[in-house]
Short mmCIF file of the C-alpha atoms (twelve columns), coordinates in Angstrom:
data_MODEL
# 
_entry.id   MODEL 
# 
loop_
_atom_site.group_PDB 
_atom_site.id 
_atom_site.type_symbol 
_atom_site.label_atom_id 
_atom_site.label_alt_id 
_atom_site.label_comp_id 
_atom_site.label_asym_id 
_atom_site.label_seq_id 
_atom_site.Cartn_x 
_atom_site.Cartn_y 
_atom_site.Cartn_z 
_atom_site.pdbx_PDB_model_num 
ATOM 1   C CA . UNK A 1   0.000   0.000  0.000   1 
ATOM 2   C CA . UNK A 2   2.807   2.384  0.950   1 
ATOM 3   C CA . UNK A 3   4.662   1.545  -2.268  1 
ATOM 4   C CA . UNK A 4   1.576   2.377  -4.343  1 
ATOM 5   C CA . UNK A 5   1.145   5.656  -2.491  1 
ATOM 6   C CA . UNK A 6   4.789   6.563  -3.083  1 
ATOM 7   C CA . UNK A 7   4.422   5.801  -6.810  1 
ATOM 8   C CA . UNK A 8   1.405   8.092  -7.031  1 
ATOM 9   C CA . UNK A 9   3.221   10.861 -5.196  1 
ATOM 10  C CA . UNK A 10  6.244   10.475 -7.462  1 
ATOM 11  C CA . UNK A 11  4.054   10.592 -10.564 1 
ATOM 12  C CA . UNK A 12  2.285   13.703 -9.254  1 
ATOM 13  C CA . UNK A 13  5.572   15.464 -8.623  1 
ATOM 14  C CA . UNK A 14  7.099   14.569 -11.976 1 
ATOM 15  C CA . UNK A 15  4.200   14.962 -14.380 1 
ATOM 16  C CA . UNK A 16  1.125   16.585 -12.822 1 
ATOM 17  C CA . UNK A 17  2.472   19.265 -10.520 1 
ATOM 18  C CA . UNK A 18  4.517   21.083 -13.205 1 
ATOM 19  C CA . UNK A 19  1.493   21.365 -15.482 1 
ATOM 20  C CA . UNK A 20  -0.762  22.409 -12.627 1 
ATOM 21  C CA . UNK A 21  1.661   25.022 -11.333 1 
ATOM 22  C CA . UNK A 22  2.179   26.572 -14.764 1 
ATOM 23  C CA . UNK A 23  -1.542  26.533 -15.540 1 
ATOM 24  C CA . UNK A 24  -2.369  28.174 -12.219 1 
ATOM 25  C CA . UNK A 25  0.299   30.813 -12.748 1 
ATOM 26  C CA . UNK A 26  -1.047  31.676 -16.197 1 
ATOM 27  C CA . UNK A 27  -4.637  31.810 -14.919 1 
ATOM 28  C CA . UNK A 28  -3.636  34.242 -12.177 1 
ATOM 29  C CA . UNK A 29  -1.646  36.304 -14.689 1 
ATOM 30  C CA . UNK A 30  -4.361  36.501 -17.367 1 
ATOM 31  C CA . UNK A 31  -7.415  36.227 -15.087 1 
ATOM 32  C CA . UNK A 32  -9.869  34.964 -17.727 1 
ATOM 33  C CA . UNK A 33  -13.575 35.167 -16.980 1 
ATOM 34  C CA . UNK A 34  -14.315 31.679 -18.312 1 
ATOM 35  C CA . UNK A 35  -11.589 29.673 -16.572 1 
ATOM 36  C CA . UNK A 36  -12.672 26.293 -17.957 1 
ATOM 37  C CA . UNK A 37  -12.710 27.286 -21.644 1 
ATOM 38  C CA . UNK A 38  -9.481  29.253 -21.241 1 
ATOM 39  C CA . UNK A 39  -7.757  26.284 -19.557 1 
ATOM 40  C CA . UNK A 40  -8.850  23.908 -22.319 1 
ATOM 41  C CA . UNK A 41  -7.399  26.226 -24.975 1 
ATOM 42  C CA . UNK A 42  -4.185  26.640 -22.954 1 
ATOM 43  C CA . UNK A 43  -3.726  22.883 -22.621 1 
ATOM 44  C CA . UNK A 44  -4.426  22.366 -26.315 1 
ATOM 45  C CA . UNK A 45  -1.778  24.928 -27.240 1 
ATOM 46  C CA . UNK A 46  0.634   23.306 -24.801 1 
ATOM 47  C CA . UNK A 47  0.035   19.937 -26.422 1 
ATOM 48  C CA . UNK A 48  0.366   21.254 -29.976 1 
ATOM 49  C CA . UNK A 49  3.715   22.897 -29.270 1 
ATOM 50  C CA . UNK A 50  4.967   19.775 -27.455 1 
ATOM 51  C CA . UNK A 51  6.721   21.604 -24.686 1 
ATOM 52  C CA . UNK A 52  9.664   19.503 -23.620 1 
ATOM 53  C CA . UNK A 53  9.423   20.601 -19.997 1 
ATOM 54  C CA . UNK A 54  6.259   18.565 -19.529 1 
ATOM 55  C CA . UNK A 55  5.748   16.002 -22.255 1 
ATOM 56  C CA . UNK A 56  8.924   14.154 -23.150 1 
ATOM 57  C CA . UNK A 57  9.069   11.546 -25.889 1 
ATOM 58  C CA . UNK A 58  9.264   7.916  -24.804 1 
ATOM 59  C CA . UNK A 59  12.971  7.833  -25.678 1 
ATOM 60  C CA . UNK A 60  13.699  10.761 -23.340 1 
ATOM 61  C CA . UNK A 61  11.372  9.844  -20.500 1 
ATOM 62  C CA . UNK A 62  13.867  7.715  -18.547 1 
ATOM 63  C CA . UNK A 63  16.459  10.503 -18.717 1 
ATOM 64  C CA . UNK A 64  13.923  13.026 -17.475 1 
ATOM 65  C CA . UNK A 65  12.975  10.862 -14.497 1 
ATOM 66  C CA . UNK A 66  16.628  10.468 -13.621 1 
ATOM 67  C CA . UNK A 67  17.276  14.207 -13.819 1 
ATOM 68  C CA . UNK A 68  14.289  14.973 -11.610 1 
ATOM 69  C CA . UNK A 69  15.264  12.260 -9.152  1 
ATOM 70  C CA . UNK A 70  18.823  13.609 -8.909  1 
ATOM 71  C CA . UNK A 71  17.496  17.136 -8.482  1 
ATOM 72  C CA . UNK A 72  15.123  15.908 -5.786  1 
ATOM 73  C CA . UNK A 73  17.989  14.249 -3.888  1 
ATOM 74  C CA . UNK A 74  20.071  17.424 -4.104  1 
ATOM 75  C CA . UNK A 75  17.216  19.487 -2.745  1 
ATOM 76  C CA . UNK A 76  16.423  17.046 0.048   1 
ATOM 77  C CA . UNK A 77  20.086  17.085 1.085   1 
ATOM 78  C CA . UNK A 78  20.050  20.872 1.122   1 
ATOM 79  C CA . UNK A 79  16.813  21.006 3.156   1 
ATOM 80  C CA . UNK A 80  14.827  22.925 0.518   1 
ATOM 81  C CA . UNK A 81  11.358  21.950 -0.669  1 
ATOM 82  C CA . UNK A 82  10.857  20.004 -3.908  1 
ATOM 83  C CA . UNK A 83  8.050   22.193 -5.173  1 
ATOM 84  C CA . UNK A 84  9.974   25.377 -4.484  1 
ATOM 85  C CA . UNK A 85  13.094  24.381 -6.412  1 
ATOM 86  C CA . UNK A 86  12.233  21.832 -9.093  1 
ATOM 87  C CA . UNK A 87  8.988   23.363 -10.210 1 
ATOM 88  C CA . UNK A 88  10.091  26.892 -9.585  1 
ATOM 89  C CA . UNK A 89  12.693  26.175 -12.256 1 
ATOM 90  C CA . UNK A 90  9.935   24.948 -14.585 1 
ATOM 91  C CA . UNK A 91  7.796   28.030 -13.913 1 
ATOM 92  C CA . UNK A 92  10.612  30.505 -14.471 1 
ATOM 93  C CA . UNK A 93  9.757   32.913 -17.290 1 
ATOM 94  C CA . UNK A 94  12.387  33.820 -19.829 1 
ATOM 95  C CA . UNK A 95  13.369  37.471 -19.845 1 
ATOM 96  C CA . UNK A 96  10.999  39.330 -22.116 1 
ATOM 97  C CA . UNK A 97  12.631  41.027 -25.079 1 
ATOM 98  C CA . UNK A 98  10.188  43.407 -26.759 1 
ATOM 99  C CA . UNK A 99  10.369  43.741 -30.498 1 
ATOM 100 C CA . UNK A 100 11.778  46.933 -31.960 1 
ATOM 101 C CA . UNK A 101 10.458  48.295 -35.247 1 
ATOM 102 C CA . UNK A 102 12.321  51.236 -36.744 1 
ATOM 103 C CA . UNK A 103 10.197  54.372 -37.151 1 
ATOM 104 C CA . UNK A 104 10.511  57.951 -38.263 1 
ATOM 105 C CA . UNK A 105 10.098  60.748 -35.731 1 
ATOM 106 C CA . UNK A 106 6.793   61.607 -37.391 1 
ATOM 107 C CA . UNK A 107 5.503   58.063 -36.827 1 
ATOM 108 C CA . UNK A 108 6.604   58.115 -33.196 1 
ATOM 109 C CA . UNK A 109 4.836   61.426 -32.615 1 
ATOM 110 C CA . UNK A 110 1.656   60.176 -34.302 1 
ATOM 111 C CA . UNK A 111 1.605   56.976 -32.245 1 
ATOM 112 C CA . UNK A 112 2.194   58.808 -28.965 1 
ATOM 113 C CA . UNK A 113 -0.587  61.271 -29.659 1 
ATOM 114 C CA . UNK A 114 -3.062  58.524 -30.611 1 
ATOM 115 C CA . UNK A 115 -2.405  55.934 -27.885 1 
ATOM 116 C CA . UNK A 116 -2.739  58.443 -25.065 1 
ATOM 117 C CA . UNK A 117 -6.419  58.730 -26.030 1 
ATOM 118 C CA . UNK A 118 -6.910  55.205 -24.703 1 
ATOM 119 C CA . UNK A 119 -7.284  54.533 -20.971 1 
ATOM 120 C CA . UNK A 120 -5.275  51.340 -21.504 1 
ATOM 121 C CA . UNK A 121 -2.044  53.271 -22.088 1 
ATOM 122 C CA . UNK A 122 -2.614  56.290 -19.859 1 
ATOM 123 C CA . UNK A 123 -1.206  54.665 -16.702 1 
ATOM 124 C CA . UNK A 124 2.120   53.665 -18.299 1 
ATOM 125 C CA . UNK A 125 5.292   55.398 -17.184 1 
ATOM 126 C CA . UNK A 126 7.527   57.003 -19.795 1 
ATOM 127 C CA . UNK A 127 9.894   54.019 -20.093 1 
ATOM 128 C CA . UNK A 128 7.087   51.525 -20.729 1 
ATOM 129 C CA . UNK A 129 5.353   53.960 -23.044 1 
ATOM 130 C CA . UNK A 130 8.500   54.167 -25.166 1 
ATOM 131 C CA . UNK A 131 8.759   50.360 -25.210 1 
ATOM 132 C CA . UNK A 132 5.182   50.128 -26.478 1 
ATOM 133 C CA . UNK A 133 5.762   52.755 -29.164 1 
ATOM 134 C CA . UNK A 134 8.949   50.997 -30.309 1 
ATOM 135 C CA . UNK A 135 7.076   47.689 -30.621 1 
ATOM 136 C CA . UNK A 136 4.193   49.052 -32.684 1 
ATOM 137 C CA . UNK A 137 4.009   48.235 -36.359 1 
ATOM 138 C CA . UNK A 138 2.345   50.389 -39.008 1 
ATOM 139 C CA . UNK A 139 -0.179  48.493 -41.124 1 
ATOM 140 C CA . UNK A 140 -2.326  49.645 -44.048 1 
ATOM 141 C CA . UNK A 141 -5.723  48.359 -45.168 1 
ATOM 142 C CA . UNK A 142 -7.886  49.106 -48.179 1 
ATOM 143 C CA . UNK A 143 -11.697 49.502 -48.239 1 
ATOM 144 C CA . UNK A 144 -13.292 46.090 -47.721 1 
ATOM 145 C CA . UNK A 145 -10.272 44.591 -45.942 1 
ATOM 146 C CA . UNK A 146 -11.073 42.743 -42.714 1 
ATOM 147 C CA . UNK A 147 -8.751  43.692 -39.865 1 
ATOM 148 C CA . UNK A 148 -10.280 41.309 -37.329 1 
ATOM 149 C CA . UNK A 149 -13.089 38.780 -37.604 1 
ATOM 150 C CA . UNK A 150 -15.580 37.735 -34.953 1 
ATOM 151 C CA . UNK A 151 -14.556 34.425 -33.368 1 
ATOM 152 C CA . UNK A 152 -10.864 34.614 -34.298 1 
ATOM 153 C CA . UNK A 153 -8.171  34.637 -31.623 1 
ATOM 154 C CA . UNK A 154 -6.809  38.061 -30.774 1 
ATOM 155 C CA . UNK A 155 -3.096  38.563 -31.349 1 
ATOM 156 C CA . UNK A 156 -2.816  42.332 -31.710 1 
ATOM 157 C CA . UNK A 157 -4.261  45.601 -30.476 1 
ATOM 158 C CA . UNK A 158 -4.824  48.291 -33.099 1 
ATOM 159 C CA . UNK A 159 -4.734  52.080 -32.785 1 
ATOM 160 C CA . UNK A 160 -6.213  53.974 -35.727 1 
ATOM 161 C CA . UNK A 161 -4.018  56.644 -37.281 1 
ATOM 162 C CA . UNK A 162 -5.981  57.421 -40.454 1 
ATOM 163 C CA . UNK A 163 -9.270  56.333 -41.991 1 
ATOM 164 C CA . UNK A 164 -12.529 54.836 -40.739 1 
ATOM 165 C CA . UNK A 165 -13.645 51.286 -40.069 1 
ATOM 166 C CA . UNK A 166 -16.972 49.703 -39.193 1 
ATOM 167 C CA . UNK A 167 -17.743 47.120 -36.552 1 
ATOM 168 C CA . UNK A 168 -20.395 44.427 -37.036 1 
ATOM 169 C CA . UNK A 169 -21.474 41.429 -35.006 1 
ATOM 170 C CA . UNK A 170 -23.457 38.253 -35.617 1 
ATOM 171 C CA . UNK A 171 -25.897 37.969 -32.724 1 
ATOM 172 C CA . UNK A 172 -27.278 34.589 -31.606 1 
ATOM 173 C CA . UNK A 173 -25.614 32.821 -34.559 1 
ATOM 174 C CA . UNK A 174 -27.697 34.727 -37.087 1 
ATOM 175 C CA . UNK A 175 -26.337 34.995 -40.629 1 
ATOM 176 C CA . UNK A 176 -27.024 38.726 -40.816 1 
ATOM 177 C CA . UNK A 177 -24.392 41.086 -39.444 1 
ATOM 178 C CA . UNK A 178 -25.612 43.738 -36.990 1 
ATOM 179 C CA . UNK A 179 -23.878 47.123 -37.303 1 
ATOM 180 C CA . UNK A 180 -22.338 48.266 -34.011 1 
ATOM 181 C CA . UNK A 181 -20.343 51.445 -34.624 1 
ATOM 182 C CA . UNK A 182 -17.789 53.282 -36.719 1 
ATOM 183 C CA . UNK A 183 -14.183 53.603 -35.609 1 
ATOM 184 C CA . UNK A 184 -12.324 56.821 -36.316 1 
ATOM 185 C CA . UNK A 185 -8.696  58.014 -35.912 1 
ATOM 186 C CA . UNK A 186 -7.549  58.021 -32.294 1 
ATOM 187 C CA . UNK A 187 -9.669  55.045 -31.294 1 
ATOM 188 C CA . UNK A 188 -8.360  51.551 -30.579 1 
ATOM 189 C CA . UNK A 189 -9.777  48.058 -30.950 1 
ATOM 190 C CA . UNK A 190 -8.754  44.460 -30.328 1 
ATOM 191 C CA . UNK A 191 -7.945  45.086 -26.661 1 
ATOM 192 C CA . UNK A 192 -10.937 43.174 -25.298 1 
ATOM 193 C CA . UNK A 193 -9.660  39.854 -26.685 1 
ATOM 194 C CA . UNK A 194 -6.198  40.492 -25.218 1 
ATOM 195 C CA . UNK A 195 -7.419  41.622 -21.808 1 
ATOM 196 C CA . UNK A 196 -9.899  38.784 -21.267 1 
ATOM 197 C CA . UNK A 197 -8.221  36.072 -23.378 1 
ATOM 198 C CA . UNK A 198 -11.330 35.460 -25.453 1 
ATOM 199 C CA . UNK A 199 -11.900 35.384 -29.222 1 
ATOM 200 C CA . UNK A 200 -12.834 38.630 -30.956 1 
ATOM 201 C CA . UNK A 201 -16.455 39.537 -30.195 1 
ATOM 202 C CA . UNK A 202 -17.008 41.506 -33.410 1 
ATOM 203 C CA . UNK A 203 -15.752 41.917 -36.970 1 
ATOM 204 C CA . UNK A 204 -13.990 45.147 -37.949 1 
ATOM 205 C CA . UNK A 205 -13.579 46.113 -41.610 1 
ATOM 206 C CA . UNK A 206 -12.001 49.103 -43.319 1 
ATOM 207 C CA . UNK A 207 -14.511 51.311 -45.168 1 
ATOM 208 C CA . UNK A 208 -11.839 53.635 -46.556 1 
ATOM 209 C CA . UNK A 209 -8.028  53.533 -46.795 1 
ATOM 210 C CA . UNK A 210 -6.807  52.963 -43.256 1 
ATOM 211 C CA . UNK A 211 -3.504  53.205 -41.399 1 
ATOM 212 C CA . UNK A 212 -3.270  51.558 -37.979 1 
ATOM 213 C CA . UNK A 213 -0.476  50.894 -35.515 1 
ATOM 214 C CA . UNK A 214 -0.526  47.309 -34.214 1 
ATOM 215 C CA . UNK A 215 0.832   46.161 -30.847 1 
ATOM 216 C CA . UNK A 216 1.719   42.478 -30.528 1 
ATOM 217 C CA . UNK A 217 0.314   40.242 -27.787 1 
ATOM 218 C CA . UNK A 218 3.704   39.577 -26.152 1 
ATOM 219 C CA . UNK A 219 4.452   43.259 -25.589 1 
ATOM 220 C CA . UNK A 220 0.885   43.885 -24.479 1 
ATOM 221 C CA . UNK A 221 0.999   41.034 -21.939 1 
ATOM 222 C CA . UNK A 222 4.359   42.004 -20.485 1 
ATOM 223 C CA . UNK A 223 4.109   45.804 -20.490 1 
ATOM 224 C CA . UNK A 224 0.484   46.911 -20.686 1 
ATOM 225 C CA . UNK A 225 -1.833  44.211 -19.411 1 
ATOM 226 C CA . UNK A 226 -1.486  44.425 -15.612 1 
ATOM 227 C CA . UNK A 227 -2.026  48.179 -15.391 1 
ATOM 228 C CA . UNK A 228 -4.774  48.011 -18.018 1 
ATOM 229 C CA . UNK A 229 -6.674  45.326 -16.095 1 
ATOM 230 C CA . UNK A 230 -6.540  47.367 -12.899 1 
ATOM 231 C CA . UNK A 231 -7.794  50.462 -14.717 1 
ATOM 232 C CA . UNK A 232 -10.472 48.434 -16.520 1 
ATOM 233 C CA . UNK A 233 -11.738 46.889 -13.270 1 
ATOM 234 C CA . UNK A 234 -11.920 50.306 -11.639 1 
ATOM 235 C CA . UNK A 235 -13.872 51.731 -14.570 1 
ATOM 236 C CA . UNK A 236 -16.194 48.712 -14.670 1 
ATOM 237 C CA . UNK A 237 -17.029 49.232 -11.005 1 
ATOM 238 C CA . UNK A 238 -17.942 52.818 -11.815 1 
ATOM 239 C CA . UNK A 239 -19.956 51.930 -14.923 1 
ATOM 240 C CA . UNK A 240 -21.840 49.238 -13.016 1 
ATOM 241 C CA . UNK A 241 -23.119 51.927 -10.657 1 
ATOM 242 C CA . UNK A 242 -24.775 53.717 -13.584 1 
ATOM 243 C CA . UNK A 243 -28.215 52.226 -14.150 1 
ATOM 244 C CA . UNK A 244 -28.233 53.230 -17.819 1 
ATOM 245 C CA . UNK A 245 -24.983 51.388 -18.573 1 
ATOM 246 C CA . UNK A 246 -25.591 48.139 -16.673 1 
ATOM 247 C CA . UNK A 247 -27.197 46.491 -19.701 1 
ATOM 248 C CA . UNK A 248 -24.138 47.024 -21.905 1 
ATOM 249 C CA . UNK A 249 -22.052 44.057 -22.999 1 
ATOM 250 C CA . UNK A 250 -18.546 43.885 -21.450 1 
ATOM 251 C CA . UNK A 251 -16.897 44.949 -24.722 1 
ATOM 252 C CA . UNK A 252 -19.307 47.918 -24.980 1 
ATOM 253 C CA . UNK A 253 -18.340 49.010 -21.464 1 
ATOM 254 C CA . UNK A 254 -14.718 48.828 -22.550 1 
ATOM 255 C CA . UNK A 255 -15.575 51.172 -25.424 1 
ATOM 256 C CA . UNK A 256 -17.071 53.632 -22.953 1 
ATOM 257 C CA . UNK A 257 -13.923 53.532 -20.838 1 
ATOM 258 C CA . UNK A 258 -12.045 55.096 -23.743 1 
ATOM 259 C CA . UNK A 259 -14.353 58.113 -24.078 1 
ATOM 260 C CA . UNK A 260 -15.246 58.906 -20.465 1 
ATOM 261 C CA . UNK A 261 -13.377 61.597 -18.549 1 
ATOM 262 C CA . UNK A 262 -13.491 62.169 -14.797 1 
ATOM 263 C CA . UNK A 263 -14.334 65.504 -13.204 1 
ATOM 264 C CA . UNK A 264 -14.936 66.452 -9.560  1 
ATOM 265 C CA . UNK A 265 -17.171 69.187 -8.146  1 
ATOM 266 C CA . UNK A 266 -17.714 70.506 -4.639  1 
ATOM 267 C CA . UNK A 267 -21.015 71.319 -3.012  1 
ATOM 268 C CA . UNK A 268 -22.623 74.397 -4.560  1 
ATOM 269 C CA . UNK A 269 -20.902 74.118 -7.953  1 
ATOM 270 C CA . UNK A 270 -23.063 74.565 -11.035 1 
ATOM 271 C CA . UNK A 271 -22.366 71.887 -13.614 1 
ATOM 272 C CA . UNK A 272 -24.680 73.064 -16.396 1 
ATOM 273 C CA . UNK A 273 -26.694 76.271 -16.777 1 
ATOM 274 C CA . UNK A 274 -30.218 76.638 -18.108 1 
ATOM 275 C CA . UNK A 275 -30.306 78.082 -21.630 1 
ATOM 276 C CA . UNK A 276 -26.743 77.223 -22.655 1 
ATOM 277 C CA . UNK A 277 -25.977 74.933 -25.559 1 
ATOM 278 C CA . UNK A 278 -24.984 71.505 -24.304 1 
ATOM 279 C CA . UNK A 279 -22.513 69.091 -25.833 1 
ATOM 280 C CA . UNK A 280 -21.852 66.649 -22.980 1 
ATOM 281 C CA . UNK A 281 -23.703 63.959 -21.062 1 
ATOM 282 C CA . UNK A 282 -22.797 63.274 -17.417 1 
ATOM 283 C CA . UNK A 283 -22.816 60.095 -15.307 1 
ATOM 284 C CA . UNK A 284 -22.765 60.321 -11.514 1 
ATOM 285 C CA . UNK A 285 -20.264 58.006 -9.798  1 
ATOM 286 C CA . UNK A 286 -20.585 59.620 -6.364  1 
ATOM 287 C CA . UNK A 287 -22.600 62.438 -4.862  1 
ATOM 288 C CA . UNK A 288 -25.949 64.168 -5.220  1 
ATOM 289 C CA . UNK A 289 -27.201 67.010 -7.420  1 
ATOM 290 C CA . UNK A 290 -30.468 68.773 -8.137  1 
ATOM 291 C CA . UNK A 291 -32.089 70.453 -11.110 1 
ATOM 292 C CA . UNK A 292 -33.657 73.870 -10.736 1 
ATOM 293 C CA . UNK A 293 -35.466 76.009 -13.274 1 
ATOM 294 C CA . UNK A 294 -35.410 79.789 -13.525 1 
ATOM 295 C CA . UNK A 295 -38.406 81.328 -11.792 1 
ATOM 296 C CA . UNK A 296 -39.164 78.235 -9.692  1 
ATOM 297 C CA . UNK A 297 -38.166 78.087 -6.046  1 
ATOM 298 C CA . UNK A 298 -38.537 74.330 -5.712  1 
ATOM 299 C CA . UNK A 299 -36.172 71.811 -7.242  1 
ATOM 300 C CA . UNK A 300 -37.631 69.964 -10.197 1 
ATOM 301 C CA . UNK A 301 -35.450 66.871 -10.062 1 
ATOM 302 C CA . UNK A 302 -32.940 65.253 -7.680  1 
ATOM 303 C CA . UNK A 303 -30.019 63.166 -8.869  1 
ATOM 304 C CA . UNK A 304 -27.988 60.589 -6.948  1 
ATOM 305 C CA . UNK A 305 -25.126 58.183 -7.500  1 
ATOM 306 C CA . UNK A 306 -25.850 55.966 -10.501 1 
ATOM 307 C CA . UNK A 307 -27.928 58.609 -12.284 1 
ATOM 308 C CA . UNK A 308 -27.133 60.612 -15.419 1 
ATOM 309 C CA . UNK A 309 -28.086 64.002 -16.866 1 
ATOM 310 C CA . UNK A 310 -27.494 66.253 -19.842 1 
ATOM 311 C CA . UNK A 311 -29.084 63.888 -22.364 1 
ATOM 312 C CA . UNK A 312 -32.031 66.164 -23.200 1 
ATOM 313 C CA . UNK A 313 -29.855 68.490 -25.245 1 
ATOM 314 C CA . UNK A 314 -28.655 65.416 -27.140 1 
ATOM 315 C CA . UNK A 315 -32.077 63.828 -27.749 1 
ATOM 316 C CA . UNK A 316 -34.040 66.994 -28.490 1 
ATOM 317 C CA . UNK A 317 -31.301 69.231 -29.904 1 
ATOM 318 C CA . UNK A 318 -32.353 72.020 -27.551 1 
ATOM 319 C CA . UNK A 319 -30.532 74.273 -25.087 1 
ATOM 320 C CA . UNK A 320 -30.148 73.084 -21.503 1 
ATOM 321 C CA . UNK A 321 -33.585 72.915 -19.878 1 
ATOM 322 C CA . UNK A 322 -32.421 73.469 -16.296 1 
ATOM 323 C CA . UNK A 323 -29.482 74.346 -14.101 1 
ATOM 324 C CA . UNK A 324 -27.809 71.415 -12.328 1 
ATOM 325 C CA . UNK A 325 -26.170 72.151 -8.969  1 
ATOM 326 C CA . UNK A 326 -24.077 69.841 -6.772  1 
ATOM 327 C CA . UNK A 327 -25.694 69.460 -3.344  1 
ATOM 328 C CA . UNK A 328 -22.730 67.370 -2.107  1 
ATOM 329 C CA . UNK A 329 -19.176 66.872 -3.302  1 
ATOM 330 C CA . UNK A 330 -19.427 64.854 -6.521  1 
ATOM 331 C CA . UNK A 331 -17.409 62.659 -8.850  1 
ATOM 332 C CA . UNK A 332 -18.789 62.662 -12.379 1 
ATOM 333 C CA . UNK A 333 -17.810 61.064 -15.657 1 
ATOM 334 C CA . UNK A 334 -18.717 62.750 -18.906 1 
ATOM 335 C CA . UNK A 335 -18.323 62.396 -22.650 1 
ATOM 336 C CA . UNK A 336 -19.116 64.604 -25.580 1 
ATOM 337 C CA . UNK A 337 -22.202 63.978 -27.723 1 
ATOM 338 C CA . UNK A 338 -20.128 63.062 -30.775 1 
ATOM 339 C CA . UNK A 339 -18.421 60.203 -28.928 1 
ATOM 340 C CA . UNK A 340 -21.633 59.150 -27.225 1 
ATOM 341 C CA . UNK A 341 -23.558 59.084 -30.514 1 
ATOM 342 C CA . UNK A 342 -21.132 56.581 -32.047 1 
ATOM 343 C CA . UNK A 343 -22.009 53.988 -29.400 1 
ATOM 344 C CA . UNK A 344 -25.519 55.079 -28.491 1 
ATOM 345 C CA . UNK A 345 -27.632 52.513 -30.359 1 
ATOM 346 C CA . UNK A 346 -28.127 50.106 -27.439 1 
ATOM 347 C CA . UNK A 347 -28.996 53.031 -25.129 1 
ATOM 348 C CA . UNK A 348 -31.195 55.228 -27.299 1 
ATOM 349 C CA . UNK A 349 -34.502 53.596 -26.441 1 
ATOM 350 C CA . UNK A 350 -33.721 53.683 -22.717 1 
ATOM 351 C CA . UNK A 351 -32.873 57.377 -22.921 1 
ATOM 352 C CA . UNK A 352 -36.061 58.196 -24.809 1 
ATOM 353 C CA . UNK A 353 -38.186 56.174 -22.431 1 
ATOM 354 C CA . UNK A 354 -36.733 57.963 -19.425 1 
ATOM 355 C CA . UNK A 355 -37.350 61.453 -20.808 1 
ATOM 356 C CA . UNK A 356 -40.727 61.442 -19.034 1 
ATOM 357 C CA . UNK A 357 -38.959 61.947 -15.729 1 
ATOM 358 C CA . UNK A 358 -38.403 65.549 -16.801 1 
ATOM 359 C CA . UNK A 359 -42.039 66.306 -17.623 1 
ATOM 360 C CA . UNK A 360 -42.072 69.054 -14.984 1 
ATOM 361 C CA . UNK A 361 -39.831 71.334 -16.969 1 
ATOM 362 C CA . UNK A 362 -39.480 70.216 -20.612 1 
ATOM 363 C CA . UNK A 363 -40.695 72.938 -22.932 1 
# 
């Protein structure tokens, strides 16, 4: 019985534990939402590349056992733990060497200007930002060219330098493509697949001559991903407080992260004024505000965390219908109407339906 138990333990140490340790490390690094599907794909890739650290050929197996056994004896004699030394060696990552693609100063300046529009790159320090810029590759597409296709694995993130593209999606396995939005210079796409380790959720096609700068997965994973995930999780927590945005798909929320800007107000500040032309919509992350109308002593609407305002000027193309004042210190997120319009389709009906809440003061 003891001999059988020892054989099982030896097998676990030699063949199971290395795979388990590496899989667990990669899961904690990439943090996929669907752990089971991600693990299956990871194991399939591991098998297809025939990594020698785990799966040795029959001819090499005896040598591998001997090496591990010798290493185990050395460790036991030194008093260190087997898992710590043997499998720490297996788990060790090679030093990352980012690719370097020669560029003109003009290209560097264009990339820097464009990528800083994306929340994903805004938290990088100057050294890492330069590494990312150096690794980016300029690519050109003609009208009708597909840059990414729904269902394909994501290997690059793209930042648009010139031209427009359109995004479509097959919903519920329907043959017909549903239009989602247009992409314009300064915007990025492909990041959702890299952040969450999932296939592309939409198809993106050039509708005019396009120039993009592409960042490879390796550089993204080693330089950008950790800070981007933290920023993404913070923004998702904020967006999930906003009732209007809760129904958005995860990739749509990621789109919003790129256009929202944070602003803080203190109690008594006026955010918008009745009669002025409006070009922004606001989302309340924290705090309370109230709407008042000229000539009326009573407030006509009260806002709280999770609410939004400013959409009337967008929906009705009219001046601001009321003055909005902070009644507590507030943290707001806002975006301009032009950006909001490009991703408004899933929200338009909700906005129109909720207009009735303003019936007290709409002209």
